Structures are given as C-alpha cells and as structure tokens.
Amino acid sequence: MGLIKSWVVSANSPDCDFPLNNLPYGVFDEGQGARMGVAIGDCVLDVAKVEHGLDAALFAKPEWNAVMAAGPQVWDALRSRLTELLSDETNRAAVEPHLVPLSDVTLKMPFTVSEFTDFYASKNHAFNVGTMFRGPENALPPNWLSIPIGYNGRASSVVVSGTDVRRPWGQLKGPNDELPRFAPCARFDLELEVGAIVGQPSSGMVSVDQAEKMIFGYVLLNDWSARDIQAWEYQPLGPFQAKATATTIGPWIVTRAALEPFRVPTPERERPLLPYLHEPGPMLYDIDLSVGLAPEGKGETIIARTNYSNMYYSAAQQLCHHTTSGCAMRVGDLLGSGTISGTDRDSRGSLLELSWGGREPITLQTGEKRSFLEDGDTLTLYGAAKGDGYRVGFGACTGKVLPAIEQPEWTKEQG
Ligand code: MN
C-alpha cells in the first residue's frame, strides 16, 4: 500500500508522522478546553465539529473511551469517514476551518486509563537483565518461554507525554550494605515500551484471536523505573514502588487499522507454547523505535534504536493470557509490552542494559557520560512504521526528570 493523498498538503510529505494512512487519535487544547482530535499532517482536526455521521455523544467528553466502547463497527465507520473527509477535495471548505496547527496546541491524555498491566516480554531484555541479576545460566526464569510474565500496575501513575517526572525516594540496599536506608533513587531509568489499549471489554477467558480484535490501538510508553528500589523489593512479588512513580504514554493512539500493513510474526518458539497461546496469524508489527536523551539545556543524543518486532509475545497473546484466570478486562485498560531490546548494544531499551548495570556508562554527543538518568535529563521516545513513501508515526513521547523533593522530616533519624 502506498501513501493515501490528502488535501492537507503537509500530510503527503514522506517524513510526516501523520499522513492520511495514520489518523491517530488524541486530545488537544488550544486554550478553549480539551477536545478530541485526529492528527493530519501538521494539524489536528477537531473531530466533533465535522460531519462524522456518528452519535454526537461519542465526542461529548474529551477522551476516546466512548468511541472505544462503541465497538469495531464504529471504529471502522469513523476511520472511513475521516479518510473521505480528508482525501476528497470537495469536503475541504467544510473541514478546513476545523484544523488547528499542532504548534498551537497542548496535548492531553488521549483516554482514561482503567487499569494498567505491564509485561516482560522481550527476550533480549529479559536475558540481559537476568544475566546481570543472576548470571547467564539462570538469566531467563524457568517460566519465561511459556508464560507472558506480567504484573498488575496502577492506572493512577500513567501520565501523558510532556509531564515532568520527579525522582522518587525509596528504600535502597546495595549488595554490600548490611541494612536498607531511605534515600532518593540513584539508578533512575527508562523502559522503552509500546502500550496496547483494550477497546472492548471481556468477562472470562478469550482466545488470542478474540483478544486481538479487542485491541483498539497502540501508544508509545516509557515505564520509568527505579532500579535500586527494584533490586531490593522485587522478590518475591515483583516490582512495586520501583515502577509506581510514573509511566508516560505518547499523546497519539495509533489504531490497529493503521498498523495493519505492517504485521509481522512473533519469532520462532524456542519451546512450544501451550495451545491457548497459539496465534492464528502474524500479530506483531514492524515499528522502528528509538530513544533520545537531552541533558538540561543541551542537544539530544539517540541512545537506543530497536523495533517492536523484537517482542517474543504479541499484545494479543498477553491479553489472552491475562484473561485465563477469568480476569475481566475493561475498556481503557492499558497493557505495557515490557522493555523492548534488540540483540545489539545500541538496541537495548533501558539504561540498565545500555550501561550494563552501570559498569559501562554510555557517552552522549555532548561528551557527558550516563549510567542512569540525571536531574534535568529529558527523554523522548519515537516510533514509526515505515511504508512505501510514507510513515505511520506515533509522535514524540517525552518527559523530564526533576530532582527529588526535600527529605520529609518524618523520614529522618530522630536525634
Ligand atoms: Mn516495564
């Protein structure tokens, strides 16, 4: 499939993230209150204002949850109608007044997150981290090749791109410390992930095929992680406070329909999966991903480049597994893929791996070194599926690290 041409000229440029092939959904504010928008070229379309042909109630509240809940027929109808409105020149006069330049808007949370689950489903990442924590022989836990491992996180910690993230305090204990201490995190990190958004509810077990059809779209996701807090707290129940500071999502939901031409299969199985996890077809996507790090007031260095196809389990398999217990899923549930790492050093999706536990700091273009994040660092995730003469981009997912708060009195030793 090639570029679908739009009368919005900027949308036809091969390096534009938002051609007509994409039509990602977000929420914007140009100073008159938040509204639902669709990115096209260098603009956002105020979707409620055009002749969309759907129930106006779907656009009454500035979040995409009602559209998701309305189901796949509405998803398809909206996408076809938007394609018609933005491709056919005869609609231009009616639609153009409702285009707002992206440079004039602030982007808000695109949907209300119902619940957040995070996985651990890139084999290279699991192997790298396991090697650091337990040695290469025991790197992959015995269940890893059979189960898409995950934990239930918190929706309250999910924030939109552009939100500052404050370095957390926590309980730390180094390998040579006798006792833990309470201190600001010294090993604050990112996790390059893609989030899948559940657009249809379920009660009880669903198949991989059904799970796939429940997914509305995808966002970039940075799962900020406090590695020193994590190292002390993670056994036996997994991460808790280490992952609860913030998870930043990108402002644009790229729909499953937009990603359709970019399907790729999951890698070959190293151990046969149980039948319930078998995929009926290719369910991953070929999406180039990268991470930029800019120290305070300085230029950005791309510190990692990888691809979503490095996942061992697809989002559909993760969602299917999530329901095996009978766990109900809700519209607006967010599933983090887990850190996505490739096999090369510069394809690792976390500083923990890039600096190999802090032992091999990376050098930025500014000459500065980084093992973990420093105060004032701004991180930006990028993602795009590359077509023939066009790209389906996710926009930038950014966040800046602020210093830890002053130590609260009640956390100090009493003299
Ligand atoms: Mn994560």
CSV table of C-alpha atoms and ligand atoms in Angstrom, one decimal:
chain,number,residue,atom,x,y,z
A,1,MET,CA,0.0,0.0,0.0
A,2,GLY,CA,1.3,3.5,-0.8
A,3,LEU,CA,0.5,6.9,0.5
A,4,ILE,CA,-3.2,7.9,0.6
A,5,LYS,CA,-3.1,11.5,-0.5
A,6,SER,CA,-4.8,14.3,1.4
A,7,TRP,CA,-5.6,17.8,0.5
A,8,VAL,CA,-3.8,18.7,3.7
A,9,VAL,CA,-0.5,19.1,1.8
A,10,SER,CA,1.8,18.6,4.8
A,11,ALA,CA,0.3,15.1,5.3
A,12,ASN,CA,1.8,14.0,2.0
A,13,SER,CA,5.4,14.5,2.9
A,14,PRO,CA,7.3,11.1,3.2
A,15,ASP,CA,8.8,12.1,6.6
A,16,CYS,CA,5.5,13.3,8.2
A,17,ASP,CA,4.3,11.1,11.1
A,18,PHE,CA,0.7,11.8,10.4
A,19,PRO,CA,-0.3,11.0,6.7
A,20,LEU,CA,-3.9,10.0,5.9
A,21,ASN,CA,-2.8,6.4,6.3
A,22,ASN,CA,-2.4,7.0,10.0
A,23,LEU,CA,-5.2,9.1,11.5
A,24,PRO,CA,-4.1,8.7,15.2
A,25,TYR,CA,-6.5,9.8,18.0
A,26,GLY,CA,-5.6,12.3,20.7
A,27,VAL,CA,-7.0,15.0,22.9
A,28,PHE,CA,-5.8,18.6,22.4
A,29,ASP,CA,-6.3,22.0,24.0
A,30,GLU,CA,-5.6,25.3,22.3
A,31,GLY,CA,-6.8,27.3,25.3
A,32,GLN,CA,-10.5,26.8,24.9
A,33,GLY,CA,-10.8,23.5,26.8
A,34,ALA,CA,-9.8,19.9,25.9
A,35,ARG,CA,-11.3,18.3,22.8
A,36,MET,CA,-10.9,15.1,20.8
A,37,GLY,CA,-8.6,15.4,17.8
A,38,VAL,CA,-7.2,13.5,14.9
A,39,ALA,CA,-3.7,14.3,13.7
A,40,ILE,CA,-3.3,15.0,10.0
A,41,GLY,CA,0.0,16.5,8.6
A,42,ASP,CA,1.0,19.4,10.8
A,43,CYS,CA,-2.6,19.9,12.2
A,44,VAL,CA,-5.1,18.3,14.4
A,45,LEU,CA,-8.7,18.0,13.3
A,46,ASP,CA,-11.4,19.0,15.8
A,47,VAL,CA,-13.3,15.8,15.2
A,48,ALA,CA,-16.6,16.7,16.9
A,49,LYS,CA,-17.0,19.7,14.6
A,50,VAL,CA,-17.1,17.8,11.3
A,51,GLU,CA,-19.9,15.8,9.7
A,52,HIS,CA,-18.7,12.5,11.2
A,53,GLY,CA,-22.0,10.7,10.8
A,54,LEU,CA,-21.9,9.2,14.3
A,55,ASP,CA,-23.7,9.8,17.6
A,56,ALA,CA,-22.5,13.2,18.9
A,57,ALA,CA,-22.4,11.7,22.5
A,58,LEU,CA,-19.3,9.7,21.4
A,59,PHE,CA,-17.5,13.1,21.3
A,60,ALA,CA,-19.0,14.8,24.3
A,61,LYS,CA,-16.2,14.1,26.8
A,62,PRO,CA,-12.5,14.8,25.9
A,63,GLU,CA,-11.3,11.2,25.9
A,64,TRP,CA,-11.6,8.3,23.4
A,65,ASN,CA,-13.1,5.8,25.8
A,66,ALA,CA,-16.7,6.2,24.5
A,67,VAL,CA,-15.6,5.6,20.9
A,68,MET,CA,-13.7,2.5,22.0
A,69,ALA,CA,-16.7,1.2,23.9
A,70,ALA,CA,-18.9,1.7,20.8
A,71,GLY,CA,-17.1,-1.2,19.2
A,72,PRO,CA,-15.3,-2.2,15.9
A,73,GLN,CA,-18.2,-1.1,13.6
A,74,VAL,CA,-18.0,2.4,14.9
A,75,TRP,CA,-14.1,2.3,14.7
A,76,ASP,CA,-14.3,1.3,11.0
A,77,ALA,CA,-17.0,3.9,10.2
A,78,LEU,CA,-15.1,6.7,11.8
A,79,ARG,CA,-11.9,5.8,10.0
A,80,SER,CA,-13.6,5.6,6.6
A,81,ARG,CA,-15.5,8.8,7.1
A,82,LEU,CA,-12.3,10.7,8.2
A,83,THR,CA,-10.4,9.3,5.2
A,84,GLU,CA,-13.2,10.5,2.9
A,85,LEU,CA,-13.3,14.0,4.5
A,86,LEU,CA,-9.6,14.5,4.3
A,87,SER,CA,-8.9,13.0,0.9
A,88,ASP,CA,-11.8,14.3,-1.2
A,89,GLU,CA,-11.2,18.0,-2.2
A,90,THR,CA,-14.9,18.7,-2.2
A,91,ASN,CA,-15.0,18.4,1.6
A,92,ARG,CA,-12.2,20.9,2.0
A,93,ALA,CA,-14.3,24.0,2.5
A,94,ALA,CA,-16.3,22.4,5.3
A,95,VAL,CA,-13.4,20.7,7.1
A,96,GLU,CA,-10.5,23.1,6.8
A,97,PRO,CA,-11.9,25.6,9.4
A,98,HIS,CA,-11.7,22.8,12.0
A,99,LEU,CA,-8.0,22.2,11.5
A,100,VAL,CA,-5.8,23.6,14.3
A,101,PRO,CA,-2.0,23.8,13.8
A,102,LEU,CA,-0.2,21.3,16.1
A,103,SER,CA,2.2,24.0,17.1
A,104,ASP,CA,-0.7,25.9,18.8
A,105,VAL,CA,-2.0,23.1,21.0
A,106,THR,CA,-1.2,21.2,24.2
A,107,LEU,CA,-1.8,17.5,24.0
A,108,LYS,CA,-3.6,15.8,26.9
A,109,MET,CA,-4.3,12.3,28.0
A,110,PRO,CA,-5.9,10.6,25.0
A,111,PHE,CA,-8.1,8.3,27.1
A,112,THR,CA,-8.8,7.5,30.7
A,113,VAL,CA,-6.7,4.5,31.8
A,114,SER,CA,-8.9,2.0,33.5
A,115,GLU,CA,-6.2,-0.3,34.7
A,116,PHE,CA,-2.5,-0.8,33.9
A,117,THR,CA,-0.7,-4.1,33.4
A,118,ASP,CA,2.9,-4.3,32.5
A,119,PHE,CA,4.7,-7.3,30.9
A,120,TYR,CA,8.2,-8.5,30.5
A,121,ALA,CA,8.0,-9.9,27.0
A,122,SER,CA,11.2,-9.1,25.0
A,123,LYS,CA,13.5,-12.0,25.3
A,124,ASN,CA,16.7,-9.9,24.8
A,125,HIS,CA,15.7,-7.6,27.6
A,126,ALA,CA,14.8,-10.5,30.0
A,127,PHE,CA,18.0,-12.2,29.1
A,128,ASN,CA,20.1,-9.1,29.7
A,129,VAL,CA,18.5,-8.2,33.0
A,130,GLY,CA,18.5,-11.8,34.2
A,131,THR,CA,22.3,-12.1,33.3
A,132,MET,CA,23.0,-9.0,35.4
A,133,PHE,CA,20.9,-10.2,38.4
A,134,ARG,CA,21.5,-13.9,38.3
A,135,GLY,CA,24.2,-14.8,35.8
A,136,PRO,CA,23.8,-16.1,32.2
A,137,GLU,CA,23.0,-19.7,33.2
A,138,ASN,CA,19.9,-18.6,35.1
A,139,ALA,CA,19.1,-15.5,33.1
A,140,LEU,CA,15.7,-16.5,31.9
A,141,PRO,CA,13.4,-17.6,34.6
A,142,PRO,CA,12.1,-21.2,34.0
A,143,ASN,CA,8.6,-20.0,33.2
A,144,TRP,CA,9.7,-17.3,30.7
A,145,LEU,CA,9.4,-19.3,27.5
A,146,SER,CA,5.9,-20.5,28.4
A,147,ILE,CA,4.2,-17.5,30.1
A,148,PRO,CA,4.0,-13.9,29.1
A,149,ILE,CA,5.1,-12.6,32.5
A,150,GLY,CA,3.4,-9.5,33.8
A,151,TYR,CA,2.3,-7.7,37.0
A,152,ASN,CA,-0.7,-5.5,37.8
A,153,GLY,CA,0.4,-1.9,37.9
A,154,ARG,CA,-1.6,1.2,38.7
A,155,ALA,CA,-3.6,3.4,36.3
A,156,SER,CA,-3.0,6.4,38.7
A,157,SER,CA,0.6,6.6,37.8
A,158,VAL,CA,0.1,6.8,34.0
A,159,VAL,CA,0.7,10.3,32.7
A,160,VAL,CA,0.8,11.9,29.2
A,161,SER,CA,3.9,13.0,27.3
A,162,GLY,CA,5.2,16.3,28.4
A,163,THR,CA,4.6,15.7,32.1
A,164,ASP,CA,7.6,16.2,34.3
A,165,VAL,CA,8.7,13.2,36.4
A,166,ARG,CA,10.1,13.6,39.9
A,167,ARG,CA,12.9,11.4,41.0
A,168,PRO,CA,11.5,9.1,43.7
A,169,TRP,CA,12.6,8.4,47.2
A,170,GLY,CA,12.6,4.8,48.3
A,171,GLN,CA,14.1,2.0,50.3
A,172,LEU,CA,17.5,1.1,49.0
A,173,LYS,CA,20.0,-1.6,49.9
A,174,GLY,CA,23.2,-2.2,48.0
A,175,PRO,CA,24.6,-5.7,47.8
A,176,ASN,CA,27.3,-4.8,50.4
A,177,ASP,CA,25.0,-2.8,52.7
A,178,GLU,CA,24.0,-4.6,55.9
A,179,LEU,CA,20.7,-2.7,56.2
A,180,PRO,CA,18.5,-0.7,53.9
A,181,ARG,CA,18.3,3.1,54.0
A,182,PHE,CA,15.7,5.7,52.8
A,183,ALA,CA,17.2,7.9,50.0
A,184,PRO,CA,16.4,9.3,46.6
A,185,CYS,CA,16.7,6.8,43.8
A,186,ALA,CA,20.3,6.8,42.4
A,187,ARG,CA,19.6,4.5,39.5
A,188,PHE,CA,16.6,6.1,37.8
A,189,ASP,CA,15.9,4.6,34.4
A,190,LEU,CA,13.6,4.4,31.4
A,191,GLU,CA,11.9,1.5,29.8
A,192,LEU,CA,11.1,1.7,26.0
A,193,GLU,CA,7.8,0.0,25.6
A,194,VAL,CA,4.7,0.1,23.4
A,195,GLY,CA,1.3,0.1,25.2
A,196,ALA,CA,-1.7,-1.8,23.8
A,197,ILE,CA,-5.1,-0.2,24.6
A,198,VAL,CA,-8.1,-2.5,25.3
A,199,GLY,CA,-11.1,-1.1,23.4
A,200,GLN,CA,-13.7,-3.8,24.1
A,201,PRO,CA,-14.5,-5.4,27.5
A,202,SER,CA,-14.4,-9.1,28.3
A,203,SER,CA,-15.6,-11.3,31.2
A,204,GLY,CA,-13.9,-14.7,31.3
A,205,MET,CA,-11.4,-16.3,29.0
A,206,VAL,CA,-10.8,-15.1,25.5
A,207,SER,CA,-8.8,-16.6,22.6
A,208,VAL,CA,-5.7,-15.0,21.1
A,209,ASP,CA,-7.9,-14.2,18.1
A,210,GLN,CA,-10.6,-12.6,20.2
A,211,ALA,CA,-8.0,-10.7,22.2
A,212,GLU,CA,-6.5,-9.2,19.1
A,213,LYS,CA,-9.9,-7.9,18.0
A,214,MET,CA,-10.4,-6.3,21.4
A,215,ILE,CA,-7.3,-4.0,20.9
A,216,PHE,CA,-8.2,-0.5,19.8
A,217,GLY,CA,-4.7,0.8,19.2
A,218,TYR,CA,-1.2,1.4,20.5
A,219,VAL,CA,0.8,4.2,22.2
A,220,LEU,CA,4.5,4.7,22.9
A,221,LEU,CA,5.1,4.0,26.6
A,222,ASN,CA,8.0,4.9,28.9
A,223,ASP,CA,7.8,2.9,32.1
A,224,TRP,CA,10.1,4.9,34.4
A,225,SER,CA,11.9,2.5,36.7
A,226,ALA,CA,13.9,3.0,39.9
A,227,ARG,CA,16.5,0.1,39.6
A,228,ASP,CA,17.9,0.4,43.1
A,229,ILE,CA,14.5,0.3,44.7
A,230,GLN,CA,13.5,-2.6,42.4
A,231,ALA,CA,16.6,-4.6,43.2
A,232,TRP,CA,15.7,-4.7,47.0
A,233,GLU,CA,12.0,-5.0,46.8
A,234,TYR,CA,11.3,-7.3,43.8
A,235,GLN,CA,11.4,-10.7,45.4
A,236,PRO,CA,9.0,-12.5,45.8
A,237,LEU,CA,6.1,-10.5,44.4
A,238,GLY,CA,7.7,-8.5,41.7
A,239,PRO,CA,8.1,-4.7,41.3
A,240,PHE,CA,6.1,-2.4,43.5
A,241,GLN,CA,7.4,1.2,44.3
A,242,ALA,CA,10.1,0.9,41.7
A,243,LYS,CA,7.5,1.2,38.9
A,244,ALA,CA,5.0,3.4,40.7
A,245,THR,CA,6.4,6.9,40.2
A,246,ALA,CA,5.2,7.4,36.6
A,247,THR,CA,4.6,5.7,33.3
A,248,THR,CA,4.5,8.2,30.4
A,249,ILE,CA,2.4,7.4,27.3
A,250,GLY,CA,2.5,9.1,24.0
A,251,PRO,CA,-0.3,11.6,23.1
A,252,TRP,CA,-1.4,9.7,20.0
A,253,ILE,CA,-3.3,6.4,19.8
A,254,VAL,CA,-2.2,4.7,16.6
A,255,THR,CA,-5.1,2.4,15.7
A,256,ARG,CA,-4.8,-1.3,14.9
A,257,ALA,CA,-6.3,-0.4,11.5
A,258,ALA,CA,-3.4,2.0,10.7
A,259,LEU,CA,-0.9,-0.7,11.6
A,260,GLU,CA,-2.5,-3.4,9.5
A,261,PRO,CA,0.0,-3.2,6.6
A,262,PHE,CA,2.9,-3.7,9.0
A,263,ARG,CA,2.1,-7.0,10.6
A,264,VAL,CA,5.0,-9.4,11.2
A,265,PRO,CA,5.0,-12.8,13.0
A,266,THR,CA,6.4,-13.3,16.5
A,267,PRO,CA,9.9,-15.0,16.5
A,268,GLU,CA,10.2,-18.8,16.3
A,269,ARG,CA,9.3,-20.5,19.5
A,270,GLU,CA,12.1,-22.0,21.5
A,271,ARG,CA,9.8,-24.1,23.5
A,272,PRO,CA,6.3,-25.0,22.1
A,273,LEU,CA,3.6,-22.8,23.6
A,274,LEU,CA,0.5,-24.3,25.1
A,275,PRO,CA,-2.3,-24.4,22.6
A,276,TYR,CA,-4.3,-21.5,24.1
A,277,LEU,CA,-1.4,-19.1,23.2
A,278,HIS,CA,-1.1,-20.1,19.6
A,279,GLU,CA,-1.5,-17.2,17.2
A,280,PRO,CA,-3.8,-17.6,14.1
A,281,GLY,CA,-1.6,-15.3,12.1
A,282,PRO,CA,1.1,-12.6,12.4
A,283,MET,CA,0.3,-10.3,15.3
A,284,LEU,CA,3.3,-8.2,15.9
A,285,TYR,CA,4.2,-5.0,13.9
A,286,ASP,CA,7.3,-3.8,12.3
A,287,ILE,CA,7.7,-0.5,14.1
A,288,ASP,CA,11.0,1.3,14.4
A,289,LEU,CA,11.6,2.7,17.9
A,290,SER,CA,14.2,5.0,19.3
A,291,VAL,CA,15.1,6.9,22.5
A,292,GLY,CA,16.6,10.4,22.7
A,293,LEU,CA,18.3,11.8,25.8
A,294,ALA,CA,18.9,15.5,26.2
A,295,PRO,CA,20.7,16.8,29.3
A,296,GLU,CA,19.4,20.1,30.7
A,297,GLY,CA,19.7,22.8,28.1
A,298,LYS,CA,21.6,20.7,25.7
A,299,GLY,CA,21.1,18.8,22.5
A,300,GLU,CA,19.7,15.3,22.2
A,301,THR,CA,21.6,12.0,21.6
A,302,ILE,CA,19.8,9.0,20.3
A,303,ILE,CA,20.8,6.4,22.8
A,304,ALA,CA,18.9,3.3,21.5
A,305,ARG,CA,17.2,2.1,18.3
A,306,THR,CA,15.2,-1.0,18.2
A,307,ASN,CA,12.0,-2.5,16.7
A,308,TYR,CA,8.7,-3.7,18.2
A,309,SER,CA,9.1,-7.0,16.2
A,310,ASN,CA,11.7,-7.9,18.9
A,311,MET,CA,8.9,-8.9,21.2
A,312,TYR,CA,8.6,-12.7,22.0
A,313,TYR,CA,4.9,-12.4,22.8
A,314,SER,CA,2.4,-10.2,21.0
A,315,ALA,CA,-0.1,-7.9,22.8
A,316,ALA,CA,-2.8,-10.3,21.7
A,317,GLN,CA,-1.0,-13.2,23.5
A,318,GLN,CA,-0.5,-11.1,26.6
A,319,LEU,CA,-4.2,-10.1,26.7
A,320,CYS,CA,-5.3,-13.7,26.1
A,321,HIS,CA,-3.1,-14.9,28.9
A,322,HIS,CA,-4.4,-12.1,31.2
A,323,THR,CA,-7.9,-13.5,30.9
A,324,THR,CA,-7.1,-17.1,31.6
A,325,SER,CA,-7.9,-16.7,35.3
A,326,GLY,CA,-11.3,-15.3,34.4
A,327,CYS,CA,-10.0,-11.7,35.0
A,328,ALA,CA,-12.4,-9.3,33.4
A,329,MET,CA,-10.9,-6.6,31.1
A,330,ARG,CA,-12.3,-3.1,30.7
A,331,VAL,CA,-12.5,-0.5,28.0
A,332,GLY,CA,-9.4,1.7,28.6
A,333,ASP,CA,-7.1,-1.0,30.1
A,334,LEU,CA,-3.5,-0.4,29.2
A,335,LEU,CA,-1.0,-3.3,28.6
A,336,GLY,CA,2.7,-2.3,28.6
A,337,SER,CA,4.7,-4.6,26.3
A,338,GLY,CA,7.7,-4.7,28.6
A,339,THR,CA,11.0,-3.2,27.7
A,340,ILE,CA,11.9,-3.8,24.0
A,341,SER,CA,15.5,-4.7,23.4
A,342,GLY,CA,17.3,-6.0,20.3
A,343,THR,CA,20.5,-8.0,20.2
A,344,ASP,CA,23.0,-5.2,19.6
A,345,ARG,CA,24.3,-3.0,22.4
A,346,ASP,CA,22.7,0.2,21.0
A,347,SER,CA,19.3,-1.6,20.6
A,348,ARG,CA,18.7,-2.0,24.3
A,349,GLY,CA,15.6,-0.3,25.6
A,350,SER,CA,16.8,0.7,29.1
A,351,LEU,CA,19.9,2.4,30.6
A,352,LEU,CA,20.3,-0.6,32.9
A,353,GLU,CA,21.1,-2.6,29.8
A,354,LEU,CA,22.8,0.1,27.8
A,355,SER,CA,25.3,0.8,30.7
A,356,TRP,CA,25.3,-2.9,31.7
A,357,GLY,CA,24.2,-2.2,35.3
A,358,GLY,CA,26.2,1.0,35.4
A,359,ARG,CA,29.5,-0.7,34.7
A,360,GLU,CA,29.9,0.6,31.1
A,361,PRO,CA,28.5,4.2,31.0
A,362,ILE,CA,27.4,5.5,27.6
A,363,THR,CA,28.8,8.7,26.2
A,364,LEU,CA,26.4,11.3,24.9
A,365,GLN,CA,27.2,13.6,21.9
A,366,THR,CA,27.8,16.4,24.5
A,367,GLY,CA,30.7,14.3,25.9
A,368,GLU,CA,28.8,13.6,29.1
A,369,LYS,CA,28.5,10.1,30.4
A,370,ARG,CA,25.4,8.4,31.6
A,371,SER,CA,24.8,5.2,33.6
A,372,PHE,CA,21.4,6.2,34.8
A,373,LEU,CA,19.3,9.4,34.4
A,374,GLU,CA,20.4,12.7,36.0
A,375,ASP,CA,18.2,15.5,37.1
A,376,GLY,CA,17.2,17.8,34.2
A,377,ASP,CA,17.5,15.0,31.6
A,378,THR,CA,14.7,14.9,29.1
A,379,LEU,CA,13.9,11.6,27.5
A,380,THR,CA,11.9,11.3,24.2
A,381,LEU,CA,10.6,8.1,22.7
A,382,TYR,CA,9.9,7.9,18.9
A,383,GLY,CA,8.2,5.3,16.9
A,384,ALA,CA,7.1,4.8,13.3
A,385,ALA,CA,6.1,2.0,10.9
A,386,LYS,CA,7.7,2.7,7.5
A,387,GLY,CA,5.7,2.3,4.4
A,388,ASP,CA,6.5,2.9,0.7
A,389,GLY,CA,6.8,6.7,0.6
A,390,TYR,CA,5.0,7.3,3.9
A,391,ARG,CA,5.3,6.6,7.6
A,392,VAL,CA,2.8,5.8,10.3
A,393,GLY,CA,4.3,7.7,13.3
A,394,PHE,CA,3.4,7.9,17.0
A,395,GLY,CA,4.6,11.4,17.6
A,396,ALA,CA,7.0,12.1,20.5
A,397,CYS,CA,6.6,10.7,24.0
A,398,THR,CA,8.6,12.9,26.3
A,399,GLY,CA,9.3,13.5,29.9
A,400,LYS,CA,11.9,15.5,32.0
A,401,VAL,CA,13.4,14.3,35.3
A,402,LEU,CA,13.0,16.7,38.1
A,403,PRO,CA,15.1,16.5,41.3
A,404,ALA,CA,13.8,14.5,44.3
A,405,ILE,CA,11.7,16.5,46.8
A,406,GLU,CA,13.4,17.7,50.0
A,407,GLN,CA,13.5,15.0,52.5
A,408,PRO,CA,10.4,14.9,54.7
A,409,GLU,CA,11.1,15.3,58.4
A,410,TRP,CA,9.3,12.1,59.5
A,411,THR,CA,11.7,10.1,57.3
A,412,LYS,CA,14.8,11.3,59.2
A,413,GLU,CA,16.6,9.8,62.2
A,414,GLN,CA,15.2,11.3,65.4
A,415,GLY,CA,18.2,12.7,67.4
B,1,MN,MN,8.0,-2.0,32.3
